[in-house]
Short mmCIF file of C-alpha atoms in Angstrom, two decimals:
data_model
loop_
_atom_site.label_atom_id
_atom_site.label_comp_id
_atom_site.label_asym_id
_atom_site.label_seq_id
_atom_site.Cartn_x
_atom_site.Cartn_y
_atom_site.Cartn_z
CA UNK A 1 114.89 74.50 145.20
CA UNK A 2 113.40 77.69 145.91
CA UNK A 3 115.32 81.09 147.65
CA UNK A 4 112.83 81.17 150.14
CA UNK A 5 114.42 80.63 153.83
CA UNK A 6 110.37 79.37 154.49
CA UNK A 7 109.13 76.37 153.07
CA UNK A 8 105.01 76.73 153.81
CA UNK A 9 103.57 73.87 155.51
CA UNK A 10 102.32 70.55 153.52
CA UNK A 11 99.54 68.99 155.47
CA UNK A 12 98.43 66.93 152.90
CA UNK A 13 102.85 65.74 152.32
CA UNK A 14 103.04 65.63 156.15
CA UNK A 15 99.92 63.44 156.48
CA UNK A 16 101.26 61.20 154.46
CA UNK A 17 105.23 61.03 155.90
CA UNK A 18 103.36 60.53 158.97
CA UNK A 19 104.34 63.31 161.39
CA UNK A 20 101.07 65.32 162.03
CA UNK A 21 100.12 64.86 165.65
CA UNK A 22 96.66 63.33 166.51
CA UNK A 23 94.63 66.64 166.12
CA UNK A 24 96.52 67.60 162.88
CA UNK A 25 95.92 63.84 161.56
CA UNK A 26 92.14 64.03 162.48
CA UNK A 27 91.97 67.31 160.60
CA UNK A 28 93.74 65.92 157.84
CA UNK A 29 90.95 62.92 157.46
CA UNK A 30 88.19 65.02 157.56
CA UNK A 31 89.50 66.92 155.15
CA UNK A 32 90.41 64.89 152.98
CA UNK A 33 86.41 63.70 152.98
CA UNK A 34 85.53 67.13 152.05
CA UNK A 35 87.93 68.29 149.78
CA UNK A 36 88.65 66.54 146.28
CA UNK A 37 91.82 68.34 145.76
CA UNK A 38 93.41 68.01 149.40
CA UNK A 39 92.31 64.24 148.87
CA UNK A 40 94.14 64.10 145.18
CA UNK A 41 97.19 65.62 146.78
CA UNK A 42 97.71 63.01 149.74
CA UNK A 43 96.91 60.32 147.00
CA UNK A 44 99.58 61.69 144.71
CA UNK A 45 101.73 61.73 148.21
CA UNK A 46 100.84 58.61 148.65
CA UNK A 47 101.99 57.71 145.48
CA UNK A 48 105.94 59.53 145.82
CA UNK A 49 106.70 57.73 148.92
CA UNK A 50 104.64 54.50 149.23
CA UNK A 51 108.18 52.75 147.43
CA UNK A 52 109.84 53.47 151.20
CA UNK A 53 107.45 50.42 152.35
CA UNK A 54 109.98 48.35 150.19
CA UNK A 55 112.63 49.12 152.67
CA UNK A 56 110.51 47.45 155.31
CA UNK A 57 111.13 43.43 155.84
CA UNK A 58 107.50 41.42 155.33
CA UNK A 59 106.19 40.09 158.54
CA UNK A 60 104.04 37.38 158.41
CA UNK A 61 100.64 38.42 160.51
CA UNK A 62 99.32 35.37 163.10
CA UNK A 63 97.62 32.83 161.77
CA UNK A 64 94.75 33.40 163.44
CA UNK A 65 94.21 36.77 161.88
CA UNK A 66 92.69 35.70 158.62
CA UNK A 67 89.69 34.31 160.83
CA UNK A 68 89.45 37.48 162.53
CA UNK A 69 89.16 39.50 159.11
CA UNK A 70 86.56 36.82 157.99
CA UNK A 71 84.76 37.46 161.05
CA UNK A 72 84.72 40.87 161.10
CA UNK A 73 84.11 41.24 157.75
CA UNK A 74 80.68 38.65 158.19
CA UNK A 75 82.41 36.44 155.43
CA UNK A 76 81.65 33.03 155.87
CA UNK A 77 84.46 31.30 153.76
CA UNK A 78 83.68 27.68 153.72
CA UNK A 79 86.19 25.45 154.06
CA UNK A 80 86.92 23.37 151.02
CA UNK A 81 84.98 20.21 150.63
CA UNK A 82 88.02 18.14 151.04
CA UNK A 83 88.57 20.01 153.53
CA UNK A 84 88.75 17.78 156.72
CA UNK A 85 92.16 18.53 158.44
CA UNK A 86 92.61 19.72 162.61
CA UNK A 87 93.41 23.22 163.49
CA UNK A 88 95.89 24.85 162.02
CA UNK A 89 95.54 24.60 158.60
CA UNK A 90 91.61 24.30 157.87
CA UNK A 91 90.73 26.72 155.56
CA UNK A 92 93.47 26.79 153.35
CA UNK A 93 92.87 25.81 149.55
CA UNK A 94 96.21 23.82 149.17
CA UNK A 95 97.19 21.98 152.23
CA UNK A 96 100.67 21.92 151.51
CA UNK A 97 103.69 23.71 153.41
CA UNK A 98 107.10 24.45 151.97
CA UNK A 99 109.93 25.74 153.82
CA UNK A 100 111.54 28.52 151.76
CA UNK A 101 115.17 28.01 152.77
CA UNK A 102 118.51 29.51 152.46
CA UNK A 103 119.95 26.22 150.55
CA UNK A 104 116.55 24.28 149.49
CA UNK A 105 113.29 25.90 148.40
CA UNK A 106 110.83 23.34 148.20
CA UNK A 107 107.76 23.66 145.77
CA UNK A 108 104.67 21.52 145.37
CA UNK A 109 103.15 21.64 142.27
CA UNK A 110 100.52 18.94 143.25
CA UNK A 111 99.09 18.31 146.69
CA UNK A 112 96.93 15.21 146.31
CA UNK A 113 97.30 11.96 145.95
CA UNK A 114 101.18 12.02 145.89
CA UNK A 115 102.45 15.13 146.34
CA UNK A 116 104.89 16.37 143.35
CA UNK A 117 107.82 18.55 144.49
CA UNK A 118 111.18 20.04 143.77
CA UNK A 119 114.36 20.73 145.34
CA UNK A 120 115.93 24.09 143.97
CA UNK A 121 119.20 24.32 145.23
CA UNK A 122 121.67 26.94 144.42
CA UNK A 123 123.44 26.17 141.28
CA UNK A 124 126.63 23.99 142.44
CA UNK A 125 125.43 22.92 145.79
CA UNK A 126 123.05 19.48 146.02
CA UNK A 127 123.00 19.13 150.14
CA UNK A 128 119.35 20.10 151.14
CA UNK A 129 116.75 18.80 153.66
CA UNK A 130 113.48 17.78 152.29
CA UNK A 131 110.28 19.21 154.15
CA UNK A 132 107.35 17.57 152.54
CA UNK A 133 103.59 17.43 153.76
CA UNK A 134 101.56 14.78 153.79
CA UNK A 135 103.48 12.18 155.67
CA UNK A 136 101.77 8.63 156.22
CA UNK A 137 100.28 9.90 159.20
CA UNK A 138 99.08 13.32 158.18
CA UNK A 139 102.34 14.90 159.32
CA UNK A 140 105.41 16.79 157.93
CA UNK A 141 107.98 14.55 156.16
CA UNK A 142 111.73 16.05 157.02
CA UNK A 143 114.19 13.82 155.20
CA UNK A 144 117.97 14.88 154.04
CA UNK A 145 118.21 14.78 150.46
CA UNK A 146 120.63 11.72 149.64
CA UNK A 147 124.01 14.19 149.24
CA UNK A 148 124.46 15.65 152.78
CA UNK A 149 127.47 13.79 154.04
CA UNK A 150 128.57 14.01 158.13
CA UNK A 151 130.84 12.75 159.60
CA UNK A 152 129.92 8.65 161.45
CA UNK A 153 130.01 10.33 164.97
CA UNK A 154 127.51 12.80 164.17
CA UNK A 155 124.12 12.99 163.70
CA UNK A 156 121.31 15.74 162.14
CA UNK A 157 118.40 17.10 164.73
CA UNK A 158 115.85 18.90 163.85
CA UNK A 159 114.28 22.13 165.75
CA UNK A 160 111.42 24.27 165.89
CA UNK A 161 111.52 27.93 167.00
CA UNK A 162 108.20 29.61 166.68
CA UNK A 163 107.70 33.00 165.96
CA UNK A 164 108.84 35.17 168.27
CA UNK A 165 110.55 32.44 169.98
CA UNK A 166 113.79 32.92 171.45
CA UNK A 167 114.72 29.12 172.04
CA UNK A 168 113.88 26.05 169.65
CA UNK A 169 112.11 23.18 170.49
CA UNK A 170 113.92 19.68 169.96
CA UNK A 171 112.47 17.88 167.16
CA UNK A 172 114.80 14.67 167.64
CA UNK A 173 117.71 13.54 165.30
CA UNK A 174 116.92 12.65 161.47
CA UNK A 175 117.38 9.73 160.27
CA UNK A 176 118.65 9.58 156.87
CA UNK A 177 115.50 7.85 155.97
CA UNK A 178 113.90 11.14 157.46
CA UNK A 179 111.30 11.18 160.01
CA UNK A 180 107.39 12.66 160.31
CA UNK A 181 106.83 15.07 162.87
CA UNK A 182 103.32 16.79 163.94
CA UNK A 183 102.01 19.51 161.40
CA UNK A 184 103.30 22.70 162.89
CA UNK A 185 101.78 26.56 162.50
CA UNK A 186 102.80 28.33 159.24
CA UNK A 187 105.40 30.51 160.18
CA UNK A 188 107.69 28.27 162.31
CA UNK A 189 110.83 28.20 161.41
CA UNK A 190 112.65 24.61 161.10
CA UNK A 191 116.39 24.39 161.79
CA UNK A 192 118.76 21.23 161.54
CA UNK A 193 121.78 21.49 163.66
CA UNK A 194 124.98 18.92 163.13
CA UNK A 195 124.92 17.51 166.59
CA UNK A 196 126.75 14.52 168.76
CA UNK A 197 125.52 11.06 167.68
CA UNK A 198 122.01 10.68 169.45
CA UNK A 199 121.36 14.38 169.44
CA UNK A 200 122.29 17.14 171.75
CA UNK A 201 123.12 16.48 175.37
CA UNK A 202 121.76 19.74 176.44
CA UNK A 203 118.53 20.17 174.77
CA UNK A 204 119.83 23.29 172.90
CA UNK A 205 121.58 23.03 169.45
CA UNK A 206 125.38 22.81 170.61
CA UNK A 207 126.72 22.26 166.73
CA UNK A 208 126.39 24.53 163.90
CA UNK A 209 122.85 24.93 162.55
CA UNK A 210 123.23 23.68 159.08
CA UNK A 211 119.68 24.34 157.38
CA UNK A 212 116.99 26.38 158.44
CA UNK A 213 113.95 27.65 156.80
CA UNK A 214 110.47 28.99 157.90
CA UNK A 215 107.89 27.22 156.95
CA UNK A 216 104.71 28.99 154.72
CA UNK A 217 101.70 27.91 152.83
CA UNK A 218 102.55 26.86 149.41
CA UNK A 219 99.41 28.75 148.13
CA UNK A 220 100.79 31.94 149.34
CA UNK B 1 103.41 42.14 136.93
CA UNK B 2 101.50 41.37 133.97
CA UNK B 3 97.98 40.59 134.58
CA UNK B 4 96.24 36.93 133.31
CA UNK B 5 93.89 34.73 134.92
CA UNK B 6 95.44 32.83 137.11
CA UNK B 7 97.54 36.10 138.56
CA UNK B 8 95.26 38.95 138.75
CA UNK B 9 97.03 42.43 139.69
CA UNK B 10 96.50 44.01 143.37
CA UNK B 11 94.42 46.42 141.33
CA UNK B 12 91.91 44.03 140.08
CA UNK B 13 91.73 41.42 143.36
CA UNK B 14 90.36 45.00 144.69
CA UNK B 15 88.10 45.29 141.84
CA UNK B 16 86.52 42.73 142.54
CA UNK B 17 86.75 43.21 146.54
CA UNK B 18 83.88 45.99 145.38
CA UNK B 19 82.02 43.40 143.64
CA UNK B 20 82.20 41.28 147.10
CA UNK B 21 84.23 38.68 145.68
CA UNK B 22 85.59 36.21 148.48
CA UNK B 23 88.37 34.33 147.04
CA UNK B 24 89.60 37.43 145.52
CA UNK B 25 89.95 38.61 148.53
CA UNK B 26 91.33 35.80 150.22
CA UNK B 27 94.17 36.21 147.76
CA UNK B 28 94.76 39.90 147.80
CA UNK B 29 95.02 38.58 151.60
CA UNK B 30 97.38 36.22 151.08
CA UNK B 31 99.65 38.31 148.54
CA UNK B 32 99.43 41.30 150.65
CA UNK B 33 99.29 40.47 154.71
CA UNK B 34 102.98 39.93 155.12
CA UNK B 35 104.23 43.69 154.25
CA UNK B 36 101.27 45.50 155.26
CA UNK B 37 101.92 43.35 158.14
CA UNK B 38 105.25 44.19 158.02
CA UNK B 39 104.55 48.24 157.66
CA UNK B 40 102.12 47.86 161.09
CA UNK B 41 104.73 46.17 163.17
CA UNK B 42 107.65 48.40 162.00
CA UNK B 43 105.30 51.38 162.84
CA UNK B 44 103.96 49.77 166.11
CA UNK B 45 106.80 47.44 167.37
CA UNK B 46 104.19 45.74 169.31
CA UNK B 47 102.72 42.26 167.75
CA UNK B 48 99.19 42.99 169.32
CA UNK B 49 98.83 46.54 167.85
CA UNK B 50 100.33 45.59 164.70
CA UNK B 51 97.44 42.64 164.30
CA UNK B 52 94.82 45.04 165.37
CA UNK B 53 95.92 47.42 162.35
CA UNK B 54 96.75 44.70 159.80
CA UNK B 55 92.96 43.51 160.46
CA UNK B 56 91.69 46.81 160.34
CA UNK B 57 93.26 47.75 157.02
CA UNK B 58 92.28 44.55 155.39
CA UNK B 59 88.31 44.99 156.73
CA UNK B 60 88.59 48.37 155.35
CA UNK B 61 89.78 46.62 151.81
CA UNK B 62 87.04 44.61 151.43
CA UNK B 63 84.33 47.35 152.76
CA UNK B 64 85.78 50.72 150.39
CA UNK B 65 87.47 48.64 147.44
CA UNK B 66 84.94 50.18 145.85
CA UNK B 67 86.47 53.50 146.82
CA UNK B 68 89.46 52.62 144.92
CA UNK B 69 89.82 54.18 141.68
CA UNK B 70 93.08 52.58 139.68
CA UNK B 71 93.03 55.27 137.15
CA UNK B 72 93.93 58.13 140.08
CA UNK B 73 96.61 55.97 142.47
CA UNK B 74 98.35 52.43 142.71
CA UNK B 75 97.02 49.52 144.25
CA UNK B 76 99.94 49.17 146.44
CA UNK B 77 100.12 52.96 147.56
CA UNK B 78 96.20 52.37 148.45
CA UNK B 79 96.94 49.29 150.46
CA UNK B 80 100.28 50.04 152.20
CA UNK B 81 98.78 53.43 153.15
CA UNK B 82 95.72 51.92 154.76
CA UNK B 83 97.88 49.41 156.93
CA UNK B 84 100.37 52.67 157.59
CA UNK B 85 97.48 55.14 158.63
CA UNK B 86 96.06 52.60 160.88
CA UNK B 87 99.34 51.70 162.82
CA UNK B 88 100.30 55.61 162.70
CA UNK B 89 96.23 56.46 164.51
CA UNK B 90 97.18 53.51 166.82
CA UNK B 91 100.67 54.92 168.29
CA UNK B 92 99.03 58.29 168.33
CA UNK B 93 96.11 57.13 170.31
CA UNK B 94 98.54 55.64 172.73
CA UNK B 95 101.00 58.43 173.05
CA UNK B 96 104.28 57.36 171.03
CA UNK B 97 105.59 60.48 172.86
CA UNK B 98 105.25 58.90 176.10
CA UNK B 99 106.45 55.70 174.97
CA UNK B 100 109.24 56.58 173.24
CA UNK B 101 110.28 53.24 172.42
CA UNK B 102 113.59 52.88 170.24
CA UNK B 103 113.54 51.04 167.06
CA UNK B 104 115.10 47.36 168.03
CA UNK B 105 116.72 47.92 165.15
CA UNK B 106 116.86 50.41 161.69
CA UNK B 107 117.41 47.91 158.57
CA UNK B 108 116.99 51.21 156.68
CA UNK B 109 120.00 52.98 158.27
CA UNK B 110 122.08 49.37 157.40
CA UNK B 111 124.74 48.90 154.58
CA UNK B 112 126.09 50.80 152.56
CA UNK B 113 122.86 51.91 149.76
CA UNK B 114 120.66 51.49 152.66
CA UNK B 115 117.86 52.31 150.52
CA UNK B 116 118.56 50.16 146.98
CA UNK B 117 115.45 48.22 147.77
CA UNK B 118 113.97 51.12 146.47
CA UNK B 119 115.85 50.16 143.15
CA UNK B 120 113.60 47.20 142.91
CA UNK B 121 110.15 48.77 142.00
CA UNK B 122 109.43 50.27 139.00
CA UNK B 123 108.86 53.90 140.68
CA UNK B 124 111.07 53.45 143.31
CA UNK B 125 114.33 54.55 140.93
CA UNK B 126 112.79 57.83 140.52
CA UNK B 127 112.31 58.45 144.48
CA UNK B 128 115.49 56.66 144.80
CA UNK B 129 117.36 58.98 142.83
CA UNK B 130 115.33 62.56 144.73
CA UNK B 131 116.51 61.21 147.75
CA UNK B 132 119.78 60.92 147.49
CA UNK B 133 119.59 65.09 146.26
CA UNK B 134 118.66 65.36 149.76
CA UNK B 135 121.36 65.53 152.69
CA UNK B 136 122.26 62.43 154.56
CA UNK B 137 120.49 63.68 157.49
CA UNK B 138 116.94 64.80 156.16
CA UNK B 139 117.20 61.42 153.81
CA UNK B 140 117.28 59.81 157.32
CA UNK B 141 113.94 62.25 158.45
CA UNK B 142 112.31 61.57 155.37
CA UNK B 143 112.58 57.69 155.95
CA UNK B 144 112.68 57.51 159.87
CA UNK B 145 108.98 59.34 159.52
CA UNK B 146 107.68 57.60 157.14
CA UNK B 147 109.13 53.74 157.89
CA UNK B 148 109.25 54.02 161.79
CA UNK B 149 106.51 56.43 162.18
CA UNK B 150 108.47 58.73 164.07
CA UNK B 151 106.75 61.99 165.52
CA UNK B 152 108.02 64.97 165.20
CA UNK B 153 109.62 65.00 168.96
CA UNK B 154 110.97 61.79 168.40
CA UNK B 155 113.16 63.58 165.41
CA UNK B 156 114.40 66.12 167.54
CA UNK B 157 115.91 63.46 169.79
CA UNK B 158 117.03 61.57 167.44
CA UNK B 159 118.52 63.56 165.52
CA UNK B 160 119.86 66.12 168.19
CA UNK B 161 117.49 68.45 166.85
CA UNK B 162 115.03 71.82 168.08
CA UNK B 163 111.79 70.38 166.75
CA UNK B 164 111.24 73.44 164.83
CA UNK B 165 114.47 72.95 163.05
CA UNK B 166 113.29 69.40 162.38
CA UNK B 167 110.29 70.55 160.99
CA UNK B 168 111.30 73.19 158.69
CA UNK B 169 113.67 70.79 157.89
CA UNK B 170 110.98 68.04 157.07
CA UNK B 171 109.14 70.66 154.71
CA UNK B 172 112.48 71.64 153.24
CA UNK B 173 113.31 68.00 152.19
CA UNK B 174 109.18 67.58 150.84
CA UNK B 175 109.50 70.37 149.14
CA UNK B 176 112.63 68.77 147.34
CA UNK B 177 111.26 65.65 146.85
CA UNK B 178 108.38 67.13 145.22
CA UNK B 179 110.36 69.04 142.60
CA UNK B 180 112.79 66.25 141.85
CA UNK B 181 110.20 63.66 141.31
CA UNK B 182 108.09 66.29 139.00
CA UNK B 183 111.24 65.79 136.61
#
């Protein structure tokens, strides 16, 4: 580092960290339209610090934004031609979910006729849930894989908490033939919760919440 | 990542953004949306604003990938910094001074390396390693500006600061960061 008490001002560094105020900033865009090397510098700031974006945690932006780029961007994606689903999921090239979970990650290699999938599992454990699309009546399959063991006086529900939710949604208990519940948005997490026999009496979980995972577009 | 067929690099889904390639862009969408997202809310903290600047960025993807030049900057630098400068205009426009919301919560002040993600890119060792030359406390300028978008004002609070300490102290820590990673 230099002697120099006075470090002389970086515009092109502090546009980039972020800190210019709005008339700075404004100066700093027009500038960099007019001036090749002010422009190179900001890129080769933007090259130095653009790893700090690592420290951020991915957000997953709403569904409905990818229609809204489309739109604005007078794209006119068609839908595939086998395309013929409701709502949520038209437009998507594989219509297949998976829940990336803590204990089961849950991969489809194959979405039509009959779905091919694995259970990945960390090394050592077997007890996962099964989230599968393409139930016999176009819903989401949620079935325990055959090794979770509870206790007789106990039973498995299922939950939904949305994004940005701040309660979950009772799905109803599972059955350990599993159940089909209504396609939900990308983006929802599902949690299982070890609950009295019959479910929970209060229409919160009330046991520990066993498996949970957020459920995301296999194709992305 | 190594580039084949079947997964193209950020750097050419862009290229062929500029030759107005749809399902390119569709993926570079669907590879990309979560941490530009990610980079808009963190800047914003407001869903609404972040959407607004995630959809910006990505129309400006497909309407200057031509603009992008791979031989003069990454594809990730160019696409993070789109999302970034579109959340930072956003919070401007609206007066983050007068807001003055407080992070719900710093992940990058957590644990005990709270920057090792950095560890996991290929260049982020290098600015890994620069900023730890720097004090603990203009580390934390360097990333509170750049992560949570924070204004020079909104230093001085935090940090118990005069702004114009805060500032020479942001050019002080540049300045180091500059040299170190020219090593």
């Amino acid at each position: 580092m230099s002697g120099s008490d006075i470090d002389p001002p970086d515009p092109a560094a502090e546009y980039v960290l972020g800190t210019l105020d709005a008339a700075e900033a404004d100066a700093a865009q027009a500038r960099i339209a007019a001036d090749p090397g002010f422009a190179a510098a900001v890129r080769a700031w933007e090259g130095r610090l653009t790893p700090l974006t690592l420290l951020v945690t991915p957000v997953p932006p709403p569904e409905a934004l990818w229609d809204r780029v489309q739109a604005s961007c007078a794209l006119d994606v068609p839908a595939p031609a086998n395309e013929n689903r409701p709502g949520w999921w038209r437009g998507t090239a594989i219509a297949s979910l998976a829940v990336a979970a803590g204990l089961a990650a849950f991969i489809v290699l194959h979405p039509a006729p009959a779905p091919v999938f694995a259970v990945l599992t960390p090394i050592g454990t077997t007890a996962a849930v099964l989230v599968a699309f393409g139930g016999p009546h176009g819903g989401i399959v949620v079935r325990p894989s055959g090794a979770i063991h509870i206790a007789t006086d106990r039973d498995l529900e299922l939950w939904s908490l949305a994004a940005g939710a701040l309660r979950p949604e009772p799905l109803g208990v599972i059955p350990p033939s599993g159940r089909e519940i209504l396609p939900i948005a990308a983006g929802t997490q599902l949690l299982v919760s070890l609950e009295p026999k019959g479910g929970s009496p209060t229409g919160q979980p009330t046991g520990p919440v066993m498996f949970g995972g957020t459920l995301q577009r296999a194709n992305e | 990542m190594p580039a084949d067929a079947a997964n193209p690099t950020a750097a050419e889904l862009i290229g062929r953004c500029a030759e107005k390639d749809r399902a390119a862009f569709r993926m570079l969408y669907s590879q990309w949306s979560s941490r530009l997202h990610g980079v808009a809310m963190r800047i914003t903290r407001d869903p609404a604003l972040a959407a607004d600047a995630t959809h910006d960025a990505f129309v400006q993807v497909w309407q200057q990938a031509a603009r992008f030049d791979p031989t003069r900057g990454e594809a990730s630098s160019w696409l993070m910094s789109l999302a970034r400068y579109r959340a930072l205009d956003m919070v401007r426009r609206r007066g983050r001074e007068v807001l003055g919301h407080e992070p719900v919560k710093e992940e990058a002040d957590q644990g005990p390396d709270p920057l090792s993600a950095l560890l996991t890119a290929t260049d982020g060792g290098a600015l890994h390693r620069c900023l730890q030359t720097l004090s603990e406390e203009r580390r934390r300028l360097v990333v509170l500006a750049f992560v949570e978008g924070y204004s020079h004002s909104q230093l001085a609070a935090k940090l118990e600061a005069p702004i114009g300490t805060v500032k020479s102290w942001i050019r002080r820590s540049l300045t180091g960061l500059k040299a170190c990673l020219a090593t």
